[in-house]
Every structure is written in C-alpha cells, then in structure tokens.
Short mmCIF file of C-alpha atoms and ligand atoms in Angstrom, two decimals:
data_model
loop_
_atom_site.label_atom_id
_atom_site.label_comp_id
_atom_site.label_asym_id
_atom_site.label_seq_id
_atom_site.Cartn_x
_atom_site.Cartn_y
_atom_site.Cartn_z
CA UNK A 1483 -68.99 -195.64 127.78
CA UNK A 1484 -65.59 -194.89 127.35
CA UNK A 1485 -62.22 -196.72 128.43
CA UNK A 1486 -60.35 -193.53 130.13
CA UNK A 1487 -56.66 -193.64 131.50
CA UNK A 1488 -54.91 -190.97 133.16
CA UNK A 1489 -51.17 -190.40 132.98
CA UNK A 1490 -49.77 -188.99 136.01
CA UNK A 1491 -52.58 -190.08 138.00
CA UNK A 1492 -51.14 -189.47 141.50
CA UNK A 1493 -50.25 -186.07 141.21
CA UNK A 1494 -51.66 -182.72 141.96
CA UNK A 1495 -53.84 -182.52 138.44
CA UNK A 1496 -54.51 -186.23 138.20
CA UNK A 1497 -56.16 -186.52 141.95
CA UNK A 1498 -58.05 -183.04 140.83
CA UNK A 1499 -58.80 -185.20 137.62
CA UNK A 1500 -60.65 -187.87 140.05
CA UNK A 1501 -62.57 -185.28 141.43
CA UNK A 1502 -63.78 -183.50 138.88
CA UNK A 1503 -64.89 -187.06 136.78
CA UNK A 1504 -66.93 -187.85 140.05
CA UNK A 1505 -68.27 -184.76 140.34
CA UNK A 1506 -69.64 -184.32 136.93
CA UNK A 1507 -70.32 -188.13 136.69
CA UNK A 1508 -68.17 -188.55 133.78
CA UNK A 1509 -69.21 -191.62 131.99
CA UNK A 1510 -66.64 -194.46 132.03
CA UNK A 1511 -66.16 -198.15 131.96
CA UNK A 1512 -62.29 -199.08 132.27
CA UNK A 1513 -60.76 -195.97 134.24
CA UNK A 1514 -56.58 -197.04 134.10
CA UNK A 1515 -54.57 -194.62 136.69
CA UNK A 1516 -50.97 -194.76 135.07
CA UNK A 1517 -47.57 -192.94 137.21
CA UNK A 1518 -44.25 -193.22 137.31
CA UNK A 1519 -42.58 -196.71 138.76
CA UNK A 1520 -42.51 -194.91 141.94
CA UNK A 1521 -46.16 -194.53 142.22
CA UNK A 1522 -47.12 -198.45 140.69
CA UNK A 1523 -49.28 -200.64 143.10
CA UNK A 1524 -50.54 -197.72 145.16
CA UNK A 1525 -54.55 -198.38 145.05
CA UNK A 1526 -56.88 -195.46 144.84
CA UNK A 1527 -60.45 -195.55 145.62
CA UNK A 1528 -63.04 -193.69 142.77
CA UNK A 1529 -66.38 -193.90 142.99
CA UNK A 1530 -66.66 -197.43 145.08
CA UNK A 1531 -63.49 -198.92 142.90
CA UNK A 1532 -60.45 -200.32 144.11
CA UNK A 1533 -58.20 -199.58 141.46
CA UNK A 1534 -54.20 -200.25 141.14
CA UNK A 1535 -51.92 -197.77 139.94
CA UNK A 1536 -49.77 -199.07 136.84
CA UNK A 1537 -46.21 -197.89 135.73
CA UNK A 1538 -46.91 -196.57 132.47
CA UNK A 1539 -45.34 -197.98 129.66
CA UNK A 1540 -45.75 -197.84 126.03
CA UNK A 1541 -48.63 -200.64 125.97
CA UNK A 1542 -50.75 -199.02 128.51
CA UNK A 1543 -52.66 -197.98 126.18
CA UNK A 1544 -54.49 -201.10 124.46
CA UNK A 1545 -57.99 -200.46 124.68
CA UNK A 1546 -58.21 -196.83 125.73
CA UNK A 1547 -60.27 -194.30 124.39
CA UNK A 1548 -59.58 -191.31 125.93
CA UNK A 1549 -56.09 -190.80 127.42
CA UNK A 1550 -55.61 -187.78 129.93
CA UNK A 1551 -52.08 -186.43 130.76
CA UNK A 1552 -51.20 -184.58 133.65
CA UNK A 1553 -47.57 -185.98 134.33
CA UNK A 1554 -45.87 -183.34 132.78
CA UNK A 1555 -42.74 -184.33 130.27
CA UNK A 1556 -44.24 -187.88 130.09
CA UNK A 1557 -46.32 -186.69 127.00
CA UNK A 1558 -43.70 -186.88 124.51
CA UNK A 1559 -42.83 -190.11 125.54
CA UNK A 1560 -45.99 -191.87 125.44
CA UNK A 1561 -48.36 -189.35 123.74
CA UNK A 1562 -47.81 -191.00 120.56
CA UNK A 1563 -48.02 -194.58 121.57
CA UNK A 1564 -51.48 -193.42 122.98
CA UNK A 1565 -52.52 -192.43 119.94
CA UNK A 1566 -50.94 -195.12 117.77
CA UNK A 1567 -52.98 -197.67 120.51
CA UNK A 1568 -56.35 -195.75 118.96
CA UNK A 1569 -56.52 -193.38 122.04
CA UNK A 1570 -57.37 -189.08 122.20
CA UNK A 1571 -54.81 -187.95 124.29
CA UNK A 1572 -55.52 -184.56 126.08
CA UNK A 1573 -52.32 -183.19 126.97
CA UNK A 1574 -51.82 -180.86 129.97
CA UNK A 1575 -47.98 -180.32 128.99
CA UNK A 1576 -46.79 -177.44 126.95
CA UNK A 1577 -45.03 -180.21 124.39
CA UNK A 1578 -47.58 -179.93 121.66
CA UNK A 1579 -49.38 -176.80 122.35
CA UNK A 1580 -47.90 -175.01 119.63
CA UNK A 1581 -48.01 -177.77 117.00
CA UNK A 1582 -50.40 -176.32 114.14
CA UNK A 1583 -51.74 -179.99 114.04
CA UNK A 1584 -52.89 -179.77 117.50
CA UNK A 1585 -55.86 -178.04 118.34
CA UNK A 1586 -55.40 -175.62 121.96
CA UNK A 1587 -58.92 -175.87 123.35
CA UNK A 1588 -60.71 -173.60 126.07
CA UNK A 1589 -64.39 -175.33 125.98
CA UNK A 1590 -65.55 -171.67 126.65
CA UNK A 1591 -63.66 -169.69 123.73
CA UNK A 1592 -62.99 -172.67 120.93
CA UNK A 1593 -64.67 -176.02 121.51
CA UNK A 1594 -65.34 -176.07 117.42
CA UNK A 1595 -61.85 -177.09 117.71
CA UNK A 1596 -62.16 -180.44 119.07
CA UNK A 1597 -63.68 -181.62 115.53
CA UNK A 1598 -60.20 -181.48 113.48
CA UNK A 1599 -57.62 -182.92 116.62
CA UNK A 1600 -55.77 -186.19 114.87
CA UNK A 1601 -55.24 -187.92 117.94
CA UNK A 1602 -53.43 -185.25 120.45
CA UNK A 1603 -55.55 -182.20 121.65
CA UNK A 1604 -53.56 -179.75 124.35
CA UNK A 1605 -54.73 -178.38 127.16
CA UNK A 1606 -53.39 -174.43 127.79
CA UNK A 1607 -50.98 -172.74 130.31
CA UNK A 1608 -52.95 -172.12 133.58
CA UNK A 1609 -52.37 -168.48 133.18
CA UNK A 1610 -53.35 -168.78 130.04
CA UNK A 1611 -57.03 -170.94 130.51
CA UNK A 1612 -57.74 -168.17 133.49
CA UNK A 1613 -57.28 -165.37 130.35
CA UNK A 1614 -58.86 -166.41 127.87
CA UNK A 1615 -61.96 -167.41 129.64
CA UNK A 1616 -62.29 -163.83 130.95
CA UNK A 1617 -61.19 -161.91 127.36
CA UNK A 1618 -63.91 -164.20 125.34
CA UNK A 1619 -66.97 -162.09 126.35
CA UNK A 1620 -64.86 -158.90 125.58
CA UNK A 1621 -63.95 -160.15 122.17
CA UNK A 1622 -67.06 -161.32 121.01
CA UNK A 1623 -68.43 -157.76 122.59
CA UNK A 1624 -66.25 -155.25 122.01
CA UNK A 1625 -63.03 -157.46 119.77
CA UNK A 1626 -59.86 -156.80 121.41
CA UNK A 1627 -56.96 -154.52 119.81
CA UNK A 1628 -54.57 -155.31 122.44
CA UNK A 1629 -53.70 -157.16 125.83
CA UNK A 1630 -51.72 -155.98 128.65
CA UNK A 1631 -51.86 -158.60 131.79
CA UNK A 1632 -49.78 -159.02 134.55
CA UNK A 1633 -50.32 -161.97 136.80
CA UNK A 1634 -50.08 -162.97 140.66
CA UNK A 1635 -49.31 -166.97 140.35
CA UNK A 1636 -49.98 -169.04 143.40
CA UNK A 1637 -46.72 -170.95 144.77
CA UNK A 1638 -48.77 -174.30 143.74
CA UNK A 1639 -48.04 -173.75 139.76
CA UNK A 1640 -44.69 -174.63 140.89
CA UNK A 1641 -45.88 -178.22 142.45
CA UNK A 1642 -46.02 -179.42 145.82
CA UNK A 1643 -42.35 -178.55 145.94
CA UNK A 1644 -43.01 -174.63 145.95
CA UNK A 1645 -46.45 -175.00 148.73
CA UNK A 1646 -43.85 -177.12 150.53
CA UNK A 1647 -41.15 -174.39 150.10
CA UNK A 1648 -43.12 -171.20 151.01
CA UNK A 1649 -44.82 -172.85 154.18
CA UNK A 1650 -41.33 -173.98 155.41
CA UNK A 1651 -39.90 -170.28 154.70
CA UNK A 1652 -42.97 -168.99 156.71
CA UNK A 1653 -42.61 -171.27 159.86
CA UNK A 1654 -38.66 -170.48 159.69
CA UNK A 1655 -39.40 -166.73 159.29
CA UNK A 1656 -41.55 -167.38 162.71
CA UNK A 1657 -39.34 -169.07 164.40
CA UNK A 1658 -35.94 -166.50 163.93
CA UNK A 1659 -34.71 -169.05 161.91
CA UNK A 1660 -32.01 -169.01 158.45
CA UNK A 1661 -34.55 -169.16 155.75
CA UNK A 1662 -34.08 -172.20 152.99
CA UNK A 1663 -35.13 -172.09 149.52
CA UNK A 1664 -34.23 -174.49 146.34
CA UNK A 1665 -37.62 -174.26 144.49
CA UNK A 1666 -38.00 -170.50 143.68
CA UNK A 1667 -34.47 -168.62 143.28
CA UNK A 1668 -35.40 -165.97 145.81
CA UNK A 1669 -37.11 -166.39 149.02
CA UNK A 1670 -41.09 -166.46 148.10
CA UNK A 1671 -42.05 -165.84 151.63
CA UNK A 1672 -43.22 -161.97 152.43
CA UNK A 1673 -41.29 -161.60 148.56
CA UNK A 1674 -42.44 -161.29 144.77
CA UNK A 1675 -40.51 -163.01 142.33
CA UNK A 1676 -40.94 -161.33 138.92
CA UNK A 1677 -39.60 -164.14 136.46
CA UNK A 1678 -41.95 -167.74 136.04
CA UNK A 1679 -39.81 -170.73 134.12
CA UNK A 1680 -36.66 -169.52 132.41
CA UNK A 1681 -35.63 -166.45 130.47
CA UNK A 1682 -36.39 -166.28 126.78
CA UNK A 1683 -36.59 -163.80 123.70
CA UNK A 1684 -36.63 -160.50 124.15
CA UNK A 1685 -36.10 -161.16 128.18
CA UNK A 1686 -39.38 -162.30 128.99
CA UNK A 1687 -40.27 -165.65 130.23
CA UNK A 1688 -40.78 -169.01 128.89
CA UNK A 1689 -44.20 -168.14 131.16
CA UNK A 1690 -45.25 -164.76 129.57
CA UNK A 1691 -44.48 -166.30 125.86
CA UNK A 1692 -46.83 -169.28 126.36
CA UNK A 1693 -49.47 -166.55 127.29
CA UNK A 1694 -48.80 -164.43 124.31
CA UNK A 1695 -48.44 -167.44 121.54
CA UNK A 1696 -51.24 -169.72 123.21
CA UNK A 1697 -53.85 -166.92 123.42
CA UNK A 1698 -53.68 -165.83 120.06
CA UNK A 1699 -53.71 -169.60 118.63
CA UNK A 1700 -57.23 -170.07 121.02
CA UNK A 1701 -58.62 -167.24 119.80
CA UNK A 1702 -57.28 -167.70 116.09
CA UNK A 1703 -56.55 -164.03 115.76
CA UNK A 1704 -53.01 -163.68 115.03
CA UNK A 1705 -54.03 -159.53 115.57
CA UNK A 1706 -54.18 -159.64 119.02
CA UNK A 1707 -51.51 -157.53 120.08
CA UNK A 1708 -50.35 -159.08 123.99
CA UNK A 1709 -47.96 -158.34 126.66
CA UNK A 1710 -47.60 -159.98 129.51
CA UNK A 1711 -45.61 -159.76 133.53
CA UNK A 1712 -45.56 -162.67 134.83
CA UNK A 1713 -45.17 -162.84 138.86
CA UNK A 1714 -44.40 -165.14 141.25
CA UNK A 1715 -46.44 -164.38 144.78
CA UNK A 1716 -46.49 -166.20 148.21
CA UNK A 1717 -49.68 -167.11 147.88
CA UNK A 1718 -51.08 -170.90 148.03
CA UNK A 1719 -53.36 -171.51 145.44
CA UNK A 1720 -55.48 -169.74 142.71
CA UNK A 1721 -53.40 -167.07 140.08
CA UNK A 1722 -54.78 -163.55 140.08
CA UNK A 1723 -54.14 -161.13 136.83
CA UNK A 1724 -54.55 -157.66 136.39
CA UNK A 1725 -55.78 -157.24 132.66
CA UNK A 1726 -55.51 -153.99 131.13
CA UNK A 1727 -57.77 -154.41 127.22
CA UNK A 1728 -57.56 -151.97 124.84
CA UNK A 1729 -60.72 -152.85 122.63
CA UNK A 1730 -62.06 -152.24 119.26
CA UNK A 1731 -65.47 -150.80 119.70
CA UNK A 1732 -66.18 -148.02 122.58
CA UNK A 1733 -66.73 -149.27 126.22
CA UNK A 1734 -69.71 -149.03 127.76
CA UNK A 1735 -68.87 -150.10 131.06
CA UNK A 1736 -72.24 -151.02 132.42
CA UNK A 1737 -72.90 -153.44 128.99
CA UNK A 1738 -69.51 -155.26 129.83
CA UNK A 1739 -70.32 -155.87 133.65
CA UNK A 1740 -73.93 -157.49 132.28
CA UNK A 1741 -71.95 -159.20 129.14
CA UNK A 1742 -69.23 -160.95 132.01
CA UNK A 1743 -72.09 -161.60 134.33
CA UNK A 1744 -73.86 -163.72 131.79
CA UNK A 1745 -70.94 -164.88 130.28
CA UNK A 1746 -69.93 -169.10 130.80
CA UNK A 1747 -67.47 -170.12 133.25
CA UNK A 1748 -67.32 -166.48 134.97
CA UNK A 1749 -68.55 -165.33 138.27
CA UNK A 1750 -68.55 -161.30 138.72
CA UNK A 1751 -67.84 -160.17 141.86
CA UNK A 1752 -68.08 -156.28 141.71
CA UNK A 1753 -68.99 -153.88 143.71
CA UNK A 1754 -66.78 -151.15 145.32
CA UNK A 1755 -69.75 -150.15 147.82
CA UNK A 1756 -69.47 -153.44 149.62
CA UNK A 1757 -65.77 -153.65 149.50
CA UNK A 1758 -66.36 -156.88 146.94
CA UNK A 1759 -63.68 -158.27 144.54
CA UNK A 1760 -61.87 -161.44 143.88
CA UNK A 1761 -59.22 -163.10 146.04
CA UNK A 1762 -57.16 -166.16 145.78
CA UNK A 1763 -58.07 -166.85 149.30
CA UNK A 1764 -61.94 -167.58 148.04
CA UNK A 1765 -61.62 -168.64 144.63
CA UNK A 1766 -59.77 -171.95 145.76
CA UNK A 1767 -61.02 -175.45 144.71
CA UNK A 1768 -63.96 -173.10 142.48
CA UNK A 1769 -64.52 -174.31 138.29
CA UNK A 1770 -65.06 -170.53 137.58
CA UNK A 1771 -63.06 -167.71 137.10
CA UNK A 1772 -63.89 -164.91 139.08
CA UNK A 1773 -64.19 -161.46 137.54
CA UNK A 1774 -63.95 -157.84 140.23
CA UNK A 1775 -62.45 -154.46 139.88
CA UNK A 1776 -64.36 -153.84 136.19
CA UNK A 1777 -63.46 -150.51 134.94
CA UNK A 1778 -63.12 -148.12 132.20
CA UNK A 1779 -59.31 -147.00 131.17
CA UNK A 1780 -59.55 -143.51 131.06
CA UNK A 1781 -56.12 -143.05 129.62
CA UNK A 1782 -57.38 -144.46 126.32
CA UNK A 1783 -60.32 -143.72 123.65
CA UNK A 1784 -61.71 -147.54 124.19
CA UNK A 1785 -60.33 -149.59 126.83
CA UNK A 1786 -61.33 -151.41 130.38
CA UNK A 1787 -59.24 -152.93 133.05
CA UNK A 1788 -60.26 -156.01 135.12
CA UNK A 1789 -58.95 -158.62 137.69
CA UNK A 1790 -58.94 -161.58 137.16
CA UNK A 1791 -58.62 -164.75 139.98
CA UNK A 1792 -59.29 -168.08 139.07
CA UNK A 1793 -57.56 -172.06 140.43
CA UNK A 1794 -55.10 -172.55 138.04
CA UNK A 1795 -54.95 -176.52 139.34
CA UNK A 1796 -59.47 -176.59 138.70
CA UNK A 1797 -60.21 -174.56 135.56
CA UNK A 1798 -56.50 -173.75 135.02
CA UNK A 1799 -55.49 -177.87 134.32
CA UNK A 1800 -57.93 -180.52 135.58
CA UNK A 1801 -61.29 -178.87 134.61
CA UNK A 1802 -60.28 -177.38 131.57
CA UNK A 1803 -58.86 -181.23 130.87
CA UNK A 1804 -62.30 -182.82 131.59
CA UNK A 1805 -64.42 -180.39 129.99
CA UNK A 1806 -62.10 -181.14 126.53
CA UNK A 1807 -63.15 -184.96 127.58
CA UNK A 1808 -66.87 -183.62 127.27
CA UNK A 1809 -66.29 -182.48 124.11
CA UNK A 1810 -65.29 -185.27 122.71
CA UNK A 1811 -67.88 -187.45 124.02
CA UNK A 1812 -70.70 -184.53 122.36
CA UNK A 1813 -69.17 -185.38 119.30
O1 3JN B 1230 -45.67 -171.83 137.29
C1 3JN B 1230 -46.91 -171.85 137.11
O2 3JN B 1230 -47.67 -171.21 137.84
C2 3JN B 1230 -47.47 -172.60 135.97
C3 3JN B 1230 -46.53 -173.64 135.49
C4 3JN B 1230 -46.77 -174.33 134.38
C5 3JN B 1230 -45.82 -175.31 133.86
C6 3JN B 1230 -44.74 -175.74 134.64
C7 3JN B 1230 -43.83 -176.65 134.14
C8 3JN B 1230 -43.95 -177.14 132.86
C9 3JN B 1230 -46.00 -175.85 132.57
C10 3JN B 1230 -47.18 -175.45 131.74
O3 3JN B 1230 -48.25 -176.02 131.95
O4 3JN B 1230 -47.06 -174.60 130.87
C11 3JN B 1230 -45.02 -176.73 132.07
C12 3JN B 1230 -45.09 -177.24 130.65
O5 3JN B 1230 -45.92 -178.11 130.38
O6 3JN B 1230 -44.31 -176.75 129.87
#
C-alpha cells in the first residue's frame, strides 16, 4: 500500500480529500497531513488514526509515494522537492496545468494520460472538471465543432472567505444594516458578479482562459473552438453552466439524452413534465455531475444546449484528485 501525504490538508479540498479516501477505502499505509505553520500540531482523526498535522517543509516528503496538493500556491514551492523525494504529486493548483510535460487528467475523458506524467500530474479548474465530464459523451458521439458555456460559480470557489462573505452580506441585508464586502469587489448578496480571478487577454478572465486552454489540452483537440462567461452567483456551493455545443454530426436529441444517461460520472435529470432539472441546492456534497434542460439548438444545422451543475469542491477538486490517485495505483 502506498505512503500518501496531503499538502494543505486542513483546508476545504484536503478535509474533502479525507472523505473521499474513506469513502472509497483508498488503500494506504503512512497517510502524512502537511499545512502551513499555522495549522502544525492540530490532530485529525481518519479512519480510527490519530494523526498530527506537520508544517510542510522541503523534507516532508522522504518516503512518500503519492503526494496530493490542495494548498494552493504551495505547489511550486514544494512540488518539485516531492518529486525529487521519489513522490507523484497531483496538483490541484493551476501552476503546472499548462506545462506540456504535465499531463491534465479528467479520469472520465483522458485517464491514458496518467501513463507518460514524470513526476507532477495536474488536476483541472473546477469549472473546467464539471465541463469536460459533461462534453466527453458528446464528443465521442457527435465530436464537437465548438463550445459556448457560461457558468453560475458557487461563492465557495472563492474559499471560506467568500461563504463567509455572502452569509454576512445576507444577515446584514436582514437586519437594515451597511453591507461589507472585501472578498468579491461587488456585493455578491441578491448580485451577479460577471468577472472570476483577474482580467486577461482579450478582456476575459484569468477564469474563462483556464476553461478554454485546459479543455482543449484534456481533450487533445487543439480544434475545439470555446468561449466562455464566467459568473460569479450568491450561491453556496456547486457551479452550474449553461453549455451551448455546436457539434459535428447531426443531433438526434433522444440518442444524446440515452448517450449522457449511460455516460460515467453523469446523472441526467430531465424531464420538463415533472418540472425536473439540476440545482446547486441538490447537487451539493454529490461525485457526479448532473445533466437537465437537454435540448436541440434550433438556431443551428447541428447543435444542443444543456445545463450543467456539478460540486466544484467533490468532482470539481477532491474527487477528481483521488480518482487521478486510482489511476495511478491501476497502473
Ligand atoms: O473561483 C472559483 O470558483 C474557482 C477558483 C479556482 C482557483 C482559485 C484560485 C487559484 C484556482 C484554480 O483552481 O484554477 C487557482 C489556481 O490554482 O490558479
């Protein structure tokens, strides 16, 4: 069994990391929980083990095989003195995503990928994971000319600091009180905030690029024309998008519900008699990405629209992380 340590072990991805190994009864012998100095000595209970959280430093590594990072910018610091220690780092950060040495894994769309990682496989964007997963099916299908999504991102993709922030504009809101905000630039609460991470390019966001460049590396199909909006939305948790494909082949509608239905890692929820569709409100702590509102565009020759909700903190970070894990154990 493998010697596992997680980076960033006491925040929001790492404790979904915990879960998610328990659940699926990862195999492991030495599991090392490594966080910032603030977070050393803390002791977290996993499966009937008392274990102490350690400052990480660049020997934490000695006898790891597996290394999992969730503590954001902490990956170029010790990502390579992971590897250089023997260890597979899987790195939740966008730091190496984009490194044509690195492989950028969805188990669902590219797990062939796992063979040719030299020591540092990355984990995608959480908008991005929730995508892909739902365009796979459609590609292998139908292949997919172009991509034009616009997301709904939970306040949580932001950190504790932005649940924090819309809960305490909400109570203030409640209460006739001035409302505060330092997280989002706008008020979030009863608000949409139409720009995620900083301006780039062509003025779109650092957000809507890492959809564009990390979807067409995952699928390996430089060809896929994408455009994305990406939104900020006082919701809690879970990111929604509305997914507009314009596809290769002709659409027959019926074929793509029963294609997504079967599809791995998808749950359809469809059906406009019943009032049934995906929400963020139900989706929530779930490993699949949930699939509604499947329709033909009529505007086009061959093209469908969908929605699209999945838990960008589940299959969006921590699941997609463990199921790389997986891989590598296969192999
Ligand atoms: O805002 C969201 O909903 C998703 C945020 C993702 C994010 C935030 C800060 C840094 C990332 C990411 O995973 O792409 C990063 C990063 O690693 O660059």
């Amino acid at each position: 069994m493998p010697n596992v340590a997680i980076v960033g072990a006491t925040g929001a991805v790492g404790q979904e990391i915990l879960n998610i190994f328990a659940e699926r009864n990862f195999p492991i012998d030495e599991l090392r929980l490594l966080a910032t100095k603030r977070s050393a000595g803390r002791i977290i209970e996993w499966q009937g083990r008392e274990i102490e959280v350690q400052e990480t430093t660049h020997d934490s590594f000695k006898g790891i095989d597996i290394a999992l990072f969730a503590g954001g910018s902490s990956s170029t610091e010790y990502a390579p003195s992971a590897v250089k220690s023997g260890a597979v780092v899987i790195d939740n950060s966008s730091a190496y995503r984009l490194d044509p040495d690195v492989p950028l894994i969805v188990p669902e769309v590219n797990p062939e990928d796992a063979k040719w990682h030299k020591g540092i496989i990355s984990n995608p964007n959480c908008s991005t994971i929730i995508m892909a997963v739902a365009l796979k099916p459609i590609q292998d299908l139908l292949g997919i000319k172009r991509v034009v999504v616009s997301t709904y991102q939970a306040v949580s993709g932001a950190g504790v600091a932005g649940i924090e922030e819309l809960e305490s504009q909400v109570r203030a809101w409640a209460k006739g009180e001035e409302l505060e905000k330092e997280t989002f630039p706008y008020q979030i609460a009863f608000n949409l905030i139409p720009r995620i991470d900083v301006f780039e390019e062509g003025d779109y966001t650092k957000e809507e690029w890492k959809m564009v460049r990390e979807t067409k590396k995952i699928f390996h199909d430089e060809k896929m024309a994408i455009t994305a909006t990406t939104v900020r939305v006082p919701v809690f948790r879970s990111h929604s998008e509305s997914i507009n494909i314009e596809t290769i082949r002709n659409v027959d509608i019926e074929e793509v519900k029963a294609t997504l239905a079967k599809a791995p890692g998808v749950i359809v929820e469809d059906n406009p008699a019943t009032d049934t569709y995906p929400m963020p409100l139900f989706t929530s702590d779930k490993d699949e990405i949930f699939i509604g509102r499947i329709r033909k565009d009529l505007s086009i020759e061959n093209g469908l629209n969908m929605w699209v909700v999945g838990d960008q903190i589940r299959k969006g970070a921590a699941t997609n992380t463990v199921q790389i894990a997986e891989l590598l154990l296969d192999k």
